[in-house]
Amino acid sequence: MSLSHQRLAISVSEAAQMLGISRARLYPLISRGEIPSFKIGGRRLVPVKALESFIERQLQLSMDESGGYASAS
């Protein structure tokens, strides 16, 4: 898929669904700046790259806490 057809930002509902969490869990992450977002009109959007970065940070934290490898639990 070419870049011109990929969405660069998604709605909060879509972002929560992609992460497998509820919108209620996602909004505090956005409020604390852990996941950047922006508004266009009245709609809040989350950059897809911001989700990817958040996941990478979470994996790194998990690996650091577990001594070098992420656990599946």
PDB file of N, CA and C in Angstrom:
ATOM      1  N   MET A   1       0.848  -1.180   0.000  1.00  0.00           N
ATOM      2  CA  MET A   1       0.000   0.000   0.000  1.00  0.00           C
ATOM      3  C   MET A   1       0.891   1.239   0.000  1.00  0.00           C
ATOM      4  N   SER A   2       0.642   2.147  -0.892  1.00  0.00           N
ATOM      5  CA  SER A   2       1.451   3.357  -0.959  1.00  0.00           C
ATOM      6  C   SER A   2       1.076   4.301   0.179  1.00  0.00           C
ATOM      7  N   LEU A   3       2.015   5.166   0.517  1.00  0.00           N
ATOM      8  CA  LEU A   3       1.800   6.113   1.606  1.00  0.00           C
ATOM      9  C   LEU A   3       0.567   6.969   1.376  1.00  0.00           C
ATOM     10  N   SER A   4       0.262   7.279   0.130  1.00  0.00           N
ATOM     11  CA  SER A   4      -0.887   8.127  -0.154  1.00  0.00           C
ATOM     12  C   SER A   4      -2.215   7.463   0.217  1.00  0.00           C
ATOM     13  N   HIS A   5      -2.209   6.129   0.404  1.00  0.00           N
ATOM     14  CA  HIS A   5      -3.429   5.421   0.763  1.00  0.00           C
ATOM     15  C   HIS A   5      -3.469   5.019   2.230  1.00  0.00           C
ATOM     16  N   GLN A   6      -2.375   5.201   2.948  1.00  0.00           N
ATOM     17  CA  GLN A   6      -2.350   4.860   4.361  1.00  0.00           C
ATOM     18  C   GLN A   6      -2.831   6.052   5.174  1.00  0.00           C
ATOM     19  N   ARG A   7      -3.618   5.742   6.198  1.00  0.00           N
ATOM     20  CA  ARG A   7      -4.046   6.812   7.106  1.00  0.00           C
ATOM     21  C   ARG A   7      -2.910   7.096   8.077  1.00  0.00           C
ATOM     22  N   LEU A   8      -2.630   8.352   8.268  1.00  0.00           N
ATOM     23  CA  LEU A   8      -1.562   8.760   9.164  1.00  0.00           C
ATOM     24  C   LEU A   8      -2.055   8.948  10.590  1.00  0.00           C
ATOM     25  N   ALA A   9      -3.358   9.181  10.735  1.00  0.00           N
ATOM     26  CA  ALA A   9      -3.949   9.385  12.055  1.00  0.00           C
ATOM     27  C   ALA A   9      -5.312   8.700  12.085  1.00  0.00           C
ATOM     28  N   ILE A  10      -5.691   8.253  13.277  1.00  0.00           N
ATOM     29  CA  ILE A  10      -6.953   7.538  13.453  1.00  0.00           C
ATOM     30  C   ILE A  10      -7.709   8.115  14.640  1.00  0.00           C
ATOM     31  N   SER A  11      -8.978   7.787  14.736  1.00  0.00           N
ATOM     32  CA  SER A  11      -9.795   8.284  15.844  1.00  0.00           C
ATOM     33  C   SER A  11      -9.375   7.619  17.154  1.00  0.00           C
ATOM     34  N   VAL A  12      -9.802   8.202  18.254  1.00  0.00           N
ATOM     35  CA  VAL A  12      -9.511   7.637  19.572  1.00  0.00           C
ATOM     36  C   VAL A  12     -10.121   6.243  19.688  1.00  0.00           C
ATOM     37  N   SER A  13     -11.319   6.062  19.177  1.00  0.00           N
ATOM     38  CA  SER A  13     -11.951   4.733  19.226  1.00  0.00           C
ATOM     39  C   SER A  13     -11.131   3.701  18.463  1.00  0.00           C
ATOM     40  N   GLU A  14     -10.660   4.079  17.277  1.00  0.00           N
ATOM     41  CA  GLU A  14      -9.843   3.162  16.482  1.00  0.00           C
ATOM     42  C   GLU A  14      -8.512   2.867  17.172  1.00  0.00           C
ATOM     43  N   ALA A  15      -7.909   3.886  17.773  1.00  0.00           N
ATOM     44  CA  ALA A  15      -6.637   3.695  18.478  1.00  0.00           C
ATOM     45  C   ALA A  15      -6.819   2.747  19.659  1.00  0.00           C
ATOM     46  N   ALA A  16      -7.892   2.942  20.409  1.00  0.00           N
ATOM     47  CA  ALA A  16      -8.159   2.055  21.548  1.00  0.00           C
ATOM     48  C   ALA A  16      -8.357   0.627  21.067  1.00  0.00           C
ATOM     49  N   GLN A  17      -9.087   0.467  19.992  1.00  0.00           N
ATOM     50  CA  GLN A  17      -9.329  -0.862  19.435  1.00  0.00           C
ATOM     51  C   GLN A  17      -8.013  -1.503  18.983  1.00  0.00           C
ATOM     52  N   MET A  18      -7.153  -0.732  18.344  1.00  0.00           N
ATOM     53  CA  MET A  18      -5.865  -1.261  17.891  1.00  0.00           C
ATOM     54  C   MET A  18      -4.997  -1.707  19.061  1.00  0.00           C
ATOM     55  N   LEU A  19      -5.085  -0.989  20.176  1.00  0.00           N
ATOM     56  CA  LEU A  19      -4.303  -1.333  21.362  1.00  0.00           C
ATOM     57  C   LEU A  19      -4.967  -2.421  22.205  1.00  0.00           C
ATOM     58  N   GLY A  20      -6.236  -2.677  21.934  1.00  0.00           N
ATOM     59  CA  GLY A  20      -6.961  -3.678  22.711  1.00  0.00           C
ATOM     60  C   GLY A  20      -7.371  -3.183  24.083  1.00  0.00           C
ATOM     61  N   ILE A  21      -7.596  -1.868  24.178  1.00  0.00           N
ATOM     62  CA  ILE A  21      -8.030  -1.271  25.442  1.00  0.00           C
ATOM     63  C   ILE A  21      -9.284  -0.442  25.181  1.00  0.00           C
ATOM     64  N   SER A  22      -9.913  -0.003  26.251  1.00  0.00           N
ATOM     65  CA  SER A  22     -11.107   0.827  26.103  1.00  0.00           C
ATOM     66  C   SER A  22     -10.714   2.286  25.865  1.00  0.00           C
ATOM     67  N   ARG A  23     -11.657   3.045  25.348  1.00  0.00           N
ATOM     68  CA  ARG A  23     -11.432   4.484  25.189  1.00  0.00           C
ATOM     69  C   ARG A  23     -11.169   5.113  26.554  1.00  0.00           C
ATOM     70  N   ALA A  24     -11.862   4.620  27.584  1.00  0.00           N
ATOM     71  CA  ALA A  24     -11.684   5.169  28.934  1.00  0.00           C
ATOM     72  C   ALA A  24     -10.251   4.976  29.434  1.00  0.00           C
ATOM     73  N   ARG A  25      -9.587   3.923  29.021  1.00  0.00           N
ATOM     74  CA  ARG A  25      -8.182   3.710  29.390  1.00  0.00           C
ATOM     75  C   ARG A  25      -7.243   4.534  28.525  1.00  0.00           C
ATOM     76  N   LEU A  26      -7.655   4.805  27.296  1.00  0.00           N
ATOM     77  CA  LEU A  26      -6.798   5.551  26.377  1.00  0.00           C
ATOM     78  C   LEU A  26      -6.757   7.036  26.698  1.00  0.00           C
ATOM     79  N   TYR A  27      -7.879   7.618  27.081  1.00  0.00           N
ATOM     80  CA  TYR A  27      -7.914   9.061  27.326  1.00  0.00           C
ATOM     81  C   TYR A  27      -6.907   9.518  28.385  1.00  0.00           C
ATOM     82  N   PRO A  28      -6.724   8.806  29.504  1.00  0.00           N
ATOM     83  CA  PRO A  28      -5.680   9.245  30.456  1.00  0.00           C
ATOM     84  C   PRO A  28      -4.274   9.192  29.858  1.00  0.00           C
ATOM     85  N   LEU A  29      -3.990   8.214  29.018  1.00  0.00           N
ATOM     86  CA  LEU A  29      -2.685   8.142  28.355  1.00  0.00           C
ATOM     87  C   LEU A  29      -2.484   9.357  27.461  1.00  0.00           C
ATOM     88  N   ILE A  30      -3.543   9.773  26.792  1.00  0.00           N
ATOM     89  CA  ILE A  30      -3.485  10.970  25.946  1.00  0.00           C
ATOM     90  C   ILE A  30      -3.323  12.212  26.828  1.00  0.00           C
ATOM     91  N   SER A  31      -4.090  12.296  27.911  1.00  0.00           N
ATOM     92  CA  SER A  31      -4.031  13.465  28.802  1.00  0.00           C
ATOM     93  C   SER A  31      -2.644  13.647  29.413  1.00  0.00           C
ATOM     94  N   ARG A  32      -1.992  12.522  29.756  1.00  0.00           N
ATOM     95  CA  ARG A  32      -0.648  12.576  30.354  1.00  0.00           C
ATOM     96  C   ARG A  32       0.448  12.767  29.303  1.00  0.00           C
ATOM     97  N   GLY A  33       0.087  12.753  28.031  1.00  0.00           N
ATOM     98  CA  GLY A  33       1.070  12.937  26.973  1.00  0.00           C
ATOM     99  C   GLY A  33       1.835  11.678  26.617  1.00  0.00           C
ATOM    100  N   GLU A  34       1.419  10.532  27.144  1.00  0.00           N
ATOM    101  CA  GLU A  34       2.102   9.283  26.817  1.00  0.00           C
ATOM    102  C   GLU A  34       1.818   8.870  25.381  1.00  0.00           C
ATOM    103  N   ILE A  35       0.641   9.231  24.897  1.00  0.00           N
ATOM    104  CA  ILE A  35       0.278   9.028  23.499  1.00  0.00           C
ATOM    105  C   ILE A  35      -0.154  10.385  22.960  1.00  0.00           C
ATOM    106  N   PRO A  36       0.631  10.974  22.075  1.00  0.00           N
ATOM    107  CA  PRO A  36       0.276  12.281  21.521  1.00  0.00           C
ATOM    108  C   PRO A  36      -0.993  12.202  20.668  1.00  0.00           C
ATOM    109  N   SER A  37      -1.705  13.304  20.639  1.00  0.00           N
ATOM    110  CA  SER A  37      -2.897  13.407  19.797  1.00  0.00           C
ATOM    111  C   SER A  37      -3.066  14.869  19.402  1.00  0.00           C
ATOM    112  N   PHE A  38      -3.998  15.095  18.499  1.00  0.00           N
ATOM    113  CA  PHE A  38      -4.294  16.466  18.090  1.00  0.00           C
ATOM    114  C   PHE A  38      -5.758  16.535  17.691  1.00  0.00           C
ATOM    115  N   LYS A  39      -6.264  17.764  17.629  1.00  0.00           N
ATOM    116  CA  LYS A  39      -7.657  17.965  17.247  1.00  0.00           C
ATOM    117  C   LYS A  39      -7.746  18.672  15.908  1.00  0.00           C
ATOM    118  N   ILE A  40      -8.700  18.244  15.128  1.00  0.00           N
ATOM    119  CA  ILE A  40      -9.098  18.950  13.911  1.00  0.00           C
ATOM    120  C   ILE A  40     -10.594  19.169  14.071  1.00  0.00           C
ATOM    121  N   GLY A  41     -10.964  20.429  14.191  1.00  0.00           N
ATOM    122  CA  GLY A  41     -12.359  20.723  14.519  1.00  0.00           C
ATOM    123  C   GLY A  41     -12.649  20.145  15.893  1.00  0.00           C
ATOM    124  N   GLY A  42     -13.707  19.393  16.011  1.00  0.00           N
ATOM    125  CA  GLY A  42     -14.048  18.770  17.285  1.00  0.00           C
ATOM    126  C   GLY A  42     -13.577  17.336  17.403  1.00  0.00           C
ATOM    127  N   ARG A  43     -12.799  16.882  16.438  1.00  0.00           N
ATOM    128  CA  ARG A  43     -12.388  15.480  16.400  1.00  0.00           C
ATOM    129  C   ARG A  43     -10.947  15.318  16.854  1.00  0.00           C
ATOM    130  N   ARG A  44     -10.725  14.449  17.842  1.00  0.00           N
ATOM    131  CA  ARG A  44      -9.377  14.146  18.320  1.00  0.00           C
ATOM    132  C   ARG A  44      -8.840  12.966  17.541  1.00  0.00           C
ATOM    133  N   LEU A  45      -7.603  13.118  17.035  1.00  0.00           N
ATOM    134  CA  LEU A  45      -6.961  12.076  16.252  1.00  0.00           C
ATOM    135  C   LEU A  45      -5.631  11.675  16.879  1.00  0.00           C
ATOM    136  N   VAL A  46      -5.263  10.430  16.672  1.00  0.00           N
ATOM    137  CA  VAL A  46      -4.018   9.887  17.198  1.00  0.00           C
ATOM    138  C   VAL A  46      -3.160   9.461  16.008  1.00  0.00           C
ATOM    139  N   PRO A  47      -1.942   9.982  15.908  1.00  0.00           N
ATOM    140  CA  PRO A  47      -1.068   9.543  14.825  1.00  0.00           C
ATOM    141  C   PRO A  47      -0.721   8.055  14.985  1.00  0.00           C
ATOM    142  N   VAL A  48      -0.763   7.311  13.906  1.00  0.00           N
ATOM    143  CA  VAL A  48      -0.445   5.885  13.955  1.00  0.00           C
ATOM    144  C   VAL A  48       0.989   5.697  14.458  1.00  0.00           C
ATOM    145  N   LYS A  49       1.894   6.558  14.057  1.00  0.00           N
ATOM    146  CA  LYS A  49       3.284   6.451  14.521  1.00  0.00           C
ATOM    147  C   LYS A  49       3.389   6.643  16.032  1.00  0.00           C
ATOM    148  N   ALA A  50       2.502   7.451  16.612  1.00  0.00           N
ATOM    149  CA  ALA A  50       2.504   7.643  18.059  1.00  0.00           C
ATOM    150  C   ALA A  50       2.140   6.339  18.769  1.00  0.00           C
ATOM    151  N   LEU A  51       1.206   5.587  18.198  1.00  0.00           N
ATOM    152  CA  LEU A  51       0.851   4.287  18.777  1.00  0.00           C
ATOM    153  C   LEU A  51       2.019   3.322  18.683  1.00  0.00           C
ATOM    154  N   GLU A  52       2.682   3.312  17.535  1.00  0.00           N
ATOM    155  CA  GLU A  52       3.835   2.436  17.358  1.00  0.00           C
ATOM    156  C   GLU A  52       4.940   2.780  18.351  1.00  0.00           C
ATOM    157  N   SER A  53       5.201   4.067  18.552  1.00  0.00           N
ATOM    158  CA  SER A  53       6.219   4.503  19.510  1.00  0.00           C
ATOM    159  C   SER A  53       5.837   4.119  20.935  1.00  0.00           C
ATOM    160  N   PHE A  54       4.569   4.288  21.276  1.00  0.00           N
ATOM    161  CA  PHE A  54       4.086   3.922  22.612  1.00  0.00           C
ATOM    162  C   PHE A  54       4.305   2.434  22.863  1.00  0.00           C
ATOM    163  N   ILE A  55       3.969   1.607  21.880  1.00  0.00           N
ATOM    164  CA  ILE A  55       4.136   0.160  22.037  1.00  0.00           C
ATOM    165  C   ILE A  55       5.614  -0.183  22.205  1.00  0.00           C
ATOM    166  N   GLU A  56       6.476   0.427  21.430  1.00  0.00           N
ATOM    167  CA  GLU A  56       7.915   0.172  21.554  1.00  0.00           C
ATOM    168  C   GLU A  56       8.418   0.547  22.948  1.00  0.00           C
ATOM    169  N   ARG A  57       7.955   1.699  23.476  1.00  0.00           N
ATOM    170  CA  ARG A  57       8.366   2.112  24.827  1.00  0.00           C
ATOM    171  C   ARG A  57       7.873   1.118  25.869  1.00  0.00           C
ATOM    172  N   GLN A  58       6.643   0.643  25.719  1.00  0.00           N
ATOM    173  CA  GLN A  58       6.088  -0.316  26.668  1.00  0.00           C
ATOM    174  C   GLN A  58       6.855  -1.630  26.620  1.00  0.00           C
ATOM    175  N   LEU A  59       7.210  -2.075  25.433  1.00  0.00           N
ATOM    176  CA  LEU A  59       8.010  -3.297  25.300  1.00  0.00           C
ATOM    177  C   LEU A  59       9.371  -3.133  25.957  1.00  0.00           C
ATOM    178  N   GLN A  60       9.992  -1.974  25.751  1.00  0.00           N
ATOM    179  CA  GLN A  60      11.299  -1.729  26.353  1.00  0.00           C
ATOM    180  C   GLN A  60      11.201  -1.717  27.878  1.00  0.00           C
ATOM    181  N   LEU A  61      10.168  -1.069  28.404  1.00  0.00           N
ATOM    182  CA  LEU A  61       9.975  -1.061  29.854  1.00  0.00           C
ATOM    183  C   LEU A  61       9.765  -2.471  30.385  1.00  0.00           C
ATOM    184  N   SER A  62       8.993  -3.245  29.679  1.00  0.00           N
ATOM    185  CA  SER A  62       8.726  -4.623  30.090  1.00  0.00           C
ATOM    186  C   SER A  62      10.005  -5.444  30.076  1.00  0.00           C
ATOM    187  N   MET A  63      10.813  -5.249  29.044  1.00  0.00           N
ATOM    188  CA  MET A  63      12.084  -5.981  28.962  1.00  0.00           C
ATOM    189  C   MET A  63      13.026  -5.551  30.062  1.00  0.00           C
ATOM    190  N   ASP A  64      13.075  -4.268  30.364  1.00  0.00           N
ATOM    191  CA  ASP A  64      13.948  -3.760  31.427  1.00  0.00           C
ATOM    192  C   ASP A  64      13.533  -4.341  32.782  1.00  0.00           C
ATOM    193  N   GLU A  65      12.225  -4.397  33.022  1.00  0.00           N
ATOM    194  CA  GLU A  65      11.721  -4.890  34.304  1.00  0.00           C
ATOM    195  C   GLU A  65      11.893  -6.393  34.454  1.00  0.00           C
ATOM    196  N   SER A  66      11.873  -7.120  33.331  1.00  0.00           N
ATOM    197  CA  SER A  66      11.944  -8.581  33.407  1.00  0.00           C
ATOM    198  C   SER A  66      13.369  -9.101  33.234  1.00  0.00           C
ATOM    199  N   GLY A  67      14.334  -8.207  33.128  1.00  0.00           N
ATOM    200  CA  GLY A  67      15.704  -8.637  33.012  1.00  0.00           C
ATOM    201  C   GLY A  67      16.124  -8.987  31.599  1.00  0.00           C
ATOM    202  N   GLY A  68      15.484  -8.408  30.603  1.00  0.00           N
ATOM    203  CA  GLY A  68      15.960  -8.588  29.243  1.00  0.00           C
ATOM    204  C   GLY A  68      14.994  -9.221  28.279  1.00  0.00           C
ATOM    205  N   TYR A  69      13.891  -9.737  28.753  1.00  0.00           N
ATOM    206  CA  TYR A  69      12.929 -10.312  27.820  1.00  0.00           C
ATOM    207  C   TYR A  69      11.535 -10.057  28.326  1.00  0.00           C
ATOM    208  N   ALA A  70      10.614  -9.846  27.402  1.00  0.00           N
ATOM    209  CA  ALA A  70       9.225  -9.563  27.757  1.00  0.00           C
ATOM    210  C   ALA A  70       8.510 -10.863  28.040  1.00  0.00           C
ATOM    211  N   SER A  71       7.741 -10.877  29.099  1.00  0.00           N
ATOM    212  CA  SER A  71       6.949 -12.064  29.409  1.00  0.00           C
ATOM    213  C   SER A  71       5.618 -12.002  28.695  1.00  0.00           C
ATOM    214  N   ALA A  72       5.016 -13.141  28.494  1.00  0.00           N
ATOM    215  CA  ALA A  72       3.737 -13.200  27.780  1.00  0.00           C
ATOM    216  C   ALA A  72       2.556 -12.981  28.707  1.00  0.00           C
ATOM    217  N   SER A  73       2.782 -12.869  29.983  1.00  0.00           N
ATOM    218  CA  SER A  73       1.650 -12.734  30.914  1.00  0.00           C
ATOM    219  C   SER A  73       1.297 -11.309  31.201  1.00  0.00           C
TER     220      SER A  73
END
